[in-house]
Amino acid sequence: MSKFVFIAVIAFVVGAFMLSNNFDSLEHGEAKFVYDTSTVDTAVANQLHQFLIEEAIYDDKTGDVLLLKKSKAGVWVAKFPVYQGGEISPLVRKNIEKLSIDIKQNVLNNEPLEVHITNAGFQSVQFFKV
């Protein structure tokens, strides 16, 4: 029962987050990539979505895998909702860092990218720049 309540709360938080902002998503199987429509051009969103498919990032995943937006300062912000409490595994951080560098080089034209490791509600726990 408590697991159901937890999942319901997370779904509510993510839903409220998406409804209160200008966010849309692109889905592949059970997974999706979320982006801020006010700062991310549809062409960039589609290019990143295709990149995630080609790199098999969606494989075996459900729910949100990434949120992309651009700050008012013009810096890309990628949020990965992988934090589940405790320490962040060095392997998880290494994989996110590698993926972020690939996204920066292959999709974002090497523009500045700030990477956030977040919980399921996209609240940042740790961040770094690539």
Backbone as a chain_set.jsonl record, in Angstrom:
{"seq": "MSKFVFIAVIAFVVGAFMLSNNFDSLEHGEAKFVYDTSTVDTAVANQLHQFLIEEAIYDDKTGDVLLLKKSKAGVWVAKFPVYQGGEISPLVRKNIEKLSIDIKQNVLNNEPLEVHITNAGFQSVQFFKV", "coords": {"N": [[0.822, -1.192, 0.0], [1.928, 1.277, 0.823], [3.839, 1.606, -1.147], [2.251, 2.052, -3.388], [1.084, 4.503, -2.673], [3.369, 6.092, -2.6], [4.164, 6.005, -5.326], [1.901, 7.205, -6.445], [2.106, 9.777, -5.358], [4.532, 10.66, -6.493], [3.794, 10.591, -9.209], [1.833, 12.567, -9.156], [3.368, 14.846, -8.432], [5.167, 15.041, -10.614], [3.285, 15.348, -12.671], [2.034, 17.756, -11.886], [4.201, 19.449, -12.051], [4.719, 19.4, -14.802], [2.322, 20.444, -15.8], [2.299, 23.001, -14.764], [4.151, 24.386, -16.126], [5.773, 25.075, -19.295], [6.008, 22.453, -20.665], [6.685, 19.596, -22.696], [6.686, 16.284, -24.091], [8.515, 13.587, -25.623], [7.969, 10.322, -26.572], [9.236, 6.97, -26.319], [8.617, 3.762, -26.51], [8.117, 2.734, -23.241], [9.338, 4.831, -22.078], [10.256, 8.334, -21.73], [11.286, 11.548, -22.989], [11.543, 14.716, -21.711], [10.895, 18.132, -22.38], [11.364, 21.704, -22.285], [9.165, 23.687, -23.809], [9.253, 26.397, -24.158], [11.88, 27.117, -24.309], [13.295, 25.255, -25.759], [13.738, 24.44, -29.006], [11.591, 22.799, -31.338], [12.854, 21.298, -33.339], [15.384, 20.787, -32.202], [14.57, 19.289, -29.995], [13.471, 17.045, -31.307], [15.77, 16.117, -32.597], [17.401, 15.437, -30.4], [15.788, 13.464, -29.264], [15.853, 11.502, -31.306], [18.587, 10.94, -31.192], [18.748, 9.821, -28.607], [17.283, 7.502, -29.045], [18.883, 6.191, -30.994], [21.183, 5.765, -29.497], [20.301, 3.937, -27.717], [19.261, 4.701, -25.25], [16.711, 4.775, -24.185], [16.08, 2.132, -23.904], [14.85, -0.563, -21.985], [13.861, 1.141, -20.025], [11.527, 3.033, -18.044], [9.156, 5.678, -17.765], [10.288, 9.083, -17.143], [13.367, 9.947, -18.667], [15.04, 12.029, -19.089], [15.221, 15.567, -18.812], [15.188, 18.503, -20.674], [16.18, 21.854, -20.925], [16.683, 25.38, -21.493], [18.559, 27.825, -19.885], [17.941, 31.227, -18.74], [20.29, 32.519, -19.105], [21.279, 31.338, -21.303], [22.406, 28.835, -21.148], [22.402, 25.381, -21.65], [20.427, 23.017, -19.889], [20.403, 19.89, -18.569], [18.489, 17.45, -17.055], [18.627, 14.57, -15.183], [16.614, 12.162, -13.925], [17.539, 10.174, -11.774], [18.218, 9.783, -9.144], [17.809, 8.051, -6.124], [18.053, 8.207, -3.438], [20.534, 8.127, -0.817], [24.057, 7.639, -1.555], [25.314, 8.742, -4.714], [26.085, 6.578, -7.202], [29.388, 6.095, -8.424], [29.617, 4.962, -10.965], [27.112, 5.505, -12.119], [27.222, 8.304, -12.21], [29.448, 8.606, -13.928], [28.438, 7.437, -16.299], [26.309, 9.189, -16.862], [27.75, 11.532, -17.218], [29.287, 10.895, -19.509], [27.23, 10.444, -21.413], [26.123, 13.011, -21.406], [28.218, 14.583, -22.447], [28.305, 13.495, -25.017], [25.746, 14.254, -25.919], [26.036, 17.037, -25.831], [28.034, 17.401, -27.792], [26.939, 16.157, -30.112], [24.318, 17.047, -30.451], [23.808, 19.587, -29.309], [25.572, 21.405, -30.41], [28.039, 21.864, -29.135], [27.521, 23.813, -27.227], [27.41, 25.446, -23.97], [26.7, 23.223, -21.265], [24.878, 22.3, -18.481], [24.596, 19.821, -16.104], [22.259, 18.007, -14.252], [21.724, 15.807, -11.614], [18.881, 14.345, -10.525], [15.921, 13.832, -8.441], [12.864, 11.937, -8.95], [11.023, 13.992, -9.258], [12.381, 15.979, -10.512], [13.986, 17.554, -8.87], [17.003, 18.925, -8.074], [19.889, 17.183, -6.979], [22.544, 16.976, -7.287], [24.932, 18.681, -9.305], [26.811, 19.399, -12.311], [29.104, 20.766, -14.749], [29.6, 20.279, -18.244]], "CA": [[0.0, 0.0, 0.0], [2.772, 2.469, 0.886], [4.487, 1.732, -2.447], [1.251, 2.67, -4.254], [0.969, 5.899, -2.267], [4.602, 6.739, -3.045], [4.074, 6.14, -6.784], [0.858, 8.194, -6.71], [2.652, 11.094, -5.011], [5.51, 10.999, -7.53], [3.038, 10.883, -10.432], [1.19, 13.866, -8.949], [4.393, 15.888, -8.463], [5.624, 15.188, -11.994], [2.163, 15.895, -13.426], [1.875, 19.166, -11.517], [5.371, 20.131, -12.597], [4.549, 19.542, -16.246], [1.172, 21.292, -16.087], [2.53, 24.371, -14.328], [5.188, 24.964, -16.968], [5.617, 24.842, -20.721], [6.746, 21.242, -20.951], [6.115, 18.571, -23.555], [7.56, 15.118, -24.063], [8.562, 12.659, -26.747], [8.013, 8.985, -25.983], [9.757, 5.82, -27.042], [8.249, 2.647, -25.636], [7.59, 3.152, -21.935], [10.173, 5.916, -21.579], [10.055, 9.598, -22.427], [12.201, 12.67, -22.855], [10.735, 15.902, -21.434], [11.606, 19.361, -22.717], [10.689, 22.982, -22.067], [8.802, 24.208, -25.126], [9.536, 27.834, -24.247], [13.316, 27.348, -24.511], [13.871, 24.223, -26.621], [13.129, 24.384, -30.332], [11.077, 21.468, -31.686], [13.88, 20.596, -34.115], [16.391, 20.303, -31.247], [13.921, 18.222, -29.228], [13.4, 15.859, -32.165], [17.137, 15.638, -32.818], [17.831, 14.755, -29.174], [14.97, 12.253, -29.16], [16.424, 10.531, -32.238], [19.887, 10.567, -30.634], [18.497, 8.911, -27.483], [16.867, 6.221, -29.629], [20.056, 5.581, -31.627], [22.134, 5.366, -28.449], [19.595, 2.937, -26.891], [19.086, 5.246, -23.902], [15.366, 4.438, -23.73], [15.931, 0.681, -23.746], [14.628, -1.097, -20.635], [13.537, 2.217, -19.08], [10.141, 3.492, -17.993], [9.04, 7.027, -17.216], [11.162, 10.14, -17.64], [14.793, 9.645, -18.669], [15.799, 13.261, -19.231], [14.51, 16.82, -19.042], [16.091, 19.481, -21.267], [15.702, 23.229, -21.042], [17.763, 26.345, -21.63], [18.423, 28.87, -18.87], [17.867, 32.601, -19.243], [21.659, 32.895, -19.465], [21.629, 30.653, -22.543], [23.089, 27.571, -20.866], [21.539, 24.203, -21.684], [20.314, 22.312, -18.611], [19.879, 18.532, -18.716], [18.193, 16.875, -15.746], [18.468, 13.123, -15.224], [15.93, 11.752, -12.682], [18.038, 8.846, -11.394], [18.528, 9.73, -7.718], [16.828, 7.32, -5.32], [18.483, 8.273, -2.045], [21.888, 7.652, -0.55], [25.143, 8.134, -2.391], [25.195, 8.543, -6.158], [27.113, 5.648, -7.637], [30.363, 6.656, -9.366], [29.309, 4.446, -12.296], [25.971, 6.278, -12.61], [27.721, 9.644, -12.559], [30.314, 8.464, -15.108], [27.574, 7.194, -17.456], [25.595, 10.431, -17.146], [28.723, 12.487, -17.743], [29.609, 10.498, -20.882], [26.053, 10.726, -22.229], [25.992, 14.466, -21.498], [29.234, 15.053, -23.389], [27.833, 13.08, -26.342], [24.615, 15.126, -26.27], [26.597, 18.367, -26.08], [28.766, 17.393, -29.054], [26.162, 15.673, -31.251], [22.999, 17.68, -30.568], [23.768, 20.968, -28.834], [26.623, 22.207, -31.071], [29.075, 22.186, -28.14], [27.146, 24.941, -26.373], [27.543, 25.092, -22.55], [25.692, 22.3, -20.736], [24.883, 22.036, -17.046], [23.953, 18.529, -15.911], [21.724, 17.826, -12.909], [21.212, 14.516, -11.176], [17.691, 14.746, -9.771], [14.952, 12.798, -8.063], [11.807, 11.775, -9.957], [10.327, 15.27, -9.417], [13.36, 16.875, -11.122], [14.65, 18.398, -7.873], [18.429, 18.633, -8.19], [20.638, 16.665, -5.841], [23.946, 17.237, -7.62], [25.06, 19.149, -10.685], [28.142, 19.674, -12.804], [29.112, 21.281, -16.112], [30.451, 19.552, -19.196]], "C": [[0.867, 1.257, 0.0], [3.509, 2.686, -0.432], [3.536, 2.416, -3.444], [1.12, 4.155, -3.944], [2.188, 6.678, -2.751], [4.553, 6.996, -4.547], [3.03, 7.193, -7.15], [1.361, 9.606, -6.431], [3.647, 11.545, -6.073], [4.798, 11.372, -8.82], [2.369, 12.25, -10.326], [2.203, 15.004, -9.068], [4.862, 16.119, -9.894], [4.523, 15.796, -12.853], [1.965, 17.375, -13.146], [3.007, 20.005, -12.088], [5.176, 20.402, -14.088], [3.383, 20.474, -16.586], [1.426, 22.751, -15.741], [3.582, 25.077, -15.182], [4.891, 24.645, -18.432], [6.396, 23.605, -21.14], [5.95, 20.3, -21.845], [7.064, 17.382, -23.482], [7.461, 14.341, -25.36], [8.778, 11.281, -26.152], [8.63, 7.97, -26.931], [9.534, 4.618, -26.135], [7.616, 3.184, -24.372], [8.325, 4.364, -21.365], [9.889, 7.203, -22.35], [11.118, 10.622, -22.057], [11.327, 13.917, -22.746], [11.559, 17.132, -21.8], [10.711, 20.582, -22.515], [10.42, 23.616, -23.426], [9.084, 25.702, -25.271], [11.012, 28.118, -24.507], [13.976, 26.345, -25.446], [13.068, 24.161, -27.911], [12.704, 22.937, -30.641], [12.107, 20.658, -32.468], [14.963, 20.021, -33.206], [15.813, 19.147, -30.434], [13.865, 16.933, -30.059], [14.773, 15.266, -32.432], [17.651, 14.888, -31.584], [17.065, 13.451, -28.993], [15.539, 11.153, -30.067], [17.782, 10.037, -31.743], [19.71, 9.567, -29.491], [18.057, 7.539, -27.976], [18.082, 5.49, -30.198], [21.074, 5.078, -30.606], [21.529, 4.364, -27.459], [19.4, 3.399, -25.449], [17.714, 4.879, -23.334], [15.203, 2.957, -23.388], [15.821, 0.279, -22.275], [14.337, -0.022, -19.592], [12.045, 2.525, -19.149], [10.144, 4.896, -17.396], [10.034, 7.991, -17.843], [12.625, 9.711, -17.573], [15.647, 10.905, -18.685], [14.845, 14.436, -19.391], [15.538, 17.803, -19.586], [15.416, 20.839, -21.315], [16.919, 24.123, -21.228], [17.52, 27.46, -20.624], [18.329, 30.239, -19.531], [19.241, 33.102, -19.675], [22.132, 32.19, -20.736], [22.378, 29.349, -22.363], [22.067, 26.438, -20.928], [21.567, 23.533, -20.321], [19.663, 20.964, -18.891], [19.696, 17.948, -17.324], [17.887, 15.382, -15.913], [17.85, 12.649, -13.907], [16.313, 10.34, -12.243], [18.278, 8.696, -9.897], [17.412, 9.041, -6.946], [17.215, 7.287, -3.845], [19.888, 7.722, -1.892], [22.912, 8.298, -1.459], [24.856, 7.861, -3.864], [26.379, 7.692, -6.591], [28.087, 6.326, -8.596], [30.103, 6.182, -10.801], [28.139, 5.209, -12.918], [26.442, 7.659, -13.043], [28.585, 9.599, -13.821], [29.473, 8.278, -16.368], [26.805, 8.451, -17.859], [26.545, 11.464, -17.741], [29.074, 12.164, -19.199], [28.437, 10.811, -21.818], [25.899, 12.231, -22.445], [26.997, 15.063, -22.479], [28.818, 14.702, -24.821], [26.671, 13.949, -26.819], [25.128, 16.513, -26.634], [27.254, 18.421, -27.454], [27.879, 17.095, -30.258], [24.83, 16.372, -31.473], [23.05, 19.175, -30.286], [24.897, 21.849, -29.374], [27.697, 22.7, -30.107], [28.785, 23.441, -27.326], [27.248, 24.505, -24.908], [26.368, 24.238, -22.061], [25.924, 22.074, -19.252], [24.047, 20.777, -16.824], [23.525, 18.388, -14.454], [21.308, 16.37, -12.707], [20.078, 14.855, -10.226], [16.911, 13.539, -9.284], [13.875, 12.752, -9.144], [11.023, 13.055, -10.203], [11.212, 16.355, -10.011], [13.939, 17.893, -10.145], [16.126, 17.981, -7.833], [19.043, 18.188, -6.87], [22.114, 16.995, -6.033], [23.972, 17.789, -9.034], [26.52, 19.413, -11.009], [28.03, 20.189, -14.232], [30.011, 20.419, -16.981], [30.728, 20.456, -20.385]], "O": [[0.584, 2.202, -0.736], [3.779, 3.829, -0.803], [3.961, 3.251, -4.242], [1.052, 4.976, -4.859], [2.056, 7.793, -3.255], [4.87, 8.098, -4.993], [3.248, 7.987, -8.065], [1.071, 10.53, -7.191], [3.607, 12.697, -6.506], [5.155, 12.36, -9.461], [2.34, 13.006, -11.297], [1.935, 16.009, -9.726], [4.948, 17.262, -10.342], [4.795, 16.668, -13.678], [1.751, 18.161, -14.069], [2.796, 21.127, -12.548], [5.438, 21.505, -14.567], [3.457, 21.217, -17.565], [0.838, 23.644, -16.352], [3.863, 26.255, -14.964], [3.879, 24.022, -18.753], [7.357, 23.713, -21.902], [4.724, 20.218, -21.765], [8.131, 17.473, -22.874], [6.474, 14.422, -26.09], [9.667, 11.09, -25.322], [8.557, 8.092, -28.153], [10.196, 4.481, -25.106], [6.689, 3.993, -24.425], [7.975, 4.863, -20.295], [9.358, 7.178, -23.46], [11.741, 10.574, -20.997], [10.467, 14.148, -23.595], [12.766, 17.174, -21.563], [9.484, 20.499, -22.569], [11.351, 24.035, -24.114], [9.148, 26.214, -26.388], [11.367, 29.235, -24.885], [15.105, 26.565, -25.883], [11.873, 23.868, -27.904], [13.377, 21.983, -30.25], [12.214, 19.448, -32.271], [15.413, 18.894, -33.414], [16.488, 18.142, -30.211], [14.181, 15.855, -29.555], [14.924, 14.046, -32.488], [18.266, 13.829, -31.71], [17.649, 12.439, -28.605], [15.688, 10.009, -29.639], [18.093, 8.852, -31.861], [20.438, 8.578, -29.414], [18.422, 6.522, -27.386], [18.286, 4.309, -29.919], [21.746, 4.074, -30.838], [22.174, 3.988, -26.48], [19.376, 2.579, -24.531], [17.576, 4.694, -22.125], [14.283, 2.583, -22.66], [16.601, 0.727, -21.435], [14.544, -0.248, -18.4], [11.393, 2.308, -20.171], [11.03, 5.25, -16.619], [10.555, 7.749, -18.932], [13.077, 9.179, -16.559], [16.829, 10.868, -18.341], [13.796, 14.317, -20.023], [16.632, 17.93, -19.036], [14.25, 20.965, -21.691], [18.056, 23.662, -21.13], [16.409, 27.98, -20.52], [18.6, 30.39, -20.722], [19.347, 34.001, -20.509], [23.252, 32.416, -21.194], [22.929, 28.812, -23.324], [20.995, 26.528, -20.329], [22.611, 23.484, -19.671], [18.535, 20.889, -19.378], [20.622, 17.948, -16.513], [17.007, 14.994, -16.681], [18.504, 12.727, -12.867], [15.503, 9.418, -12.33], [18.518, 7.584, -9.425], [16.237, 9.383, -7.08], [16.75, 6.428, -3.096], [20.369, 6.954, -2.726], [22.676, 9.351, -2.051], [24.226, 6.861, -4.208], [27.534, 8.055, -6.367], [27.661, 7.056, -9.49], [30.346, 6.929, -11.749], [28.166, 5.524, -14.108], [26.093, 8.125, -14.128], [28.461, 10.465, -14.687], [29.759, 8.892, -17.396], [26.664, 8.746, -19.046], [26.178, 12.187, -18.668], [29.149, 13.069, -20.03], [28.635, 11.379, -22.892], [25.578, 12.67, -23.549], [26.653, 15.954, -23.256], [28.962, 15.52, -25.73], [26.619, 14.336, -27.986], [24.702, 17.095, -27.631], [27.054, 19.38, -28.199], [28.043, 17.708, -31.312], [24.269, 16.301, -32.567], [22.387, 19.95, -30.974], [25.144, 22.931, -28.84], [28.201, 23.814, -30.243], [29.704, 24.063, -26.793], [27.181, 23.308, -24.625], [25.21, 24.492, -22.395], [27.019, 21.707, -18.825], [22.918, 20.686, -17.305], [24.315, 18.617, -13.539], [20.619, 15.788, -13.545], [20.277, 15.563, -9.239], [17.189, 12.398, -9.651], [13.973, 13.459, -10.147], [10.411, 13.198, -11.261], [10.836, 17.527, -10.016], [14.34, 18.982, -10.555], [16.444, 16.818, -7.586], [18.758, 18.735, -5.805], [22.837, 17.258, -5.072], [23.145, 17.421, -9.868], [27.35, 19.62, -10.123], [26.976, 20.064, -14.857], [31.033, 19.9, -16.533], [31.426, 20.055, -21.316]]}, "num_chains": 1, "name": "protein.A"}
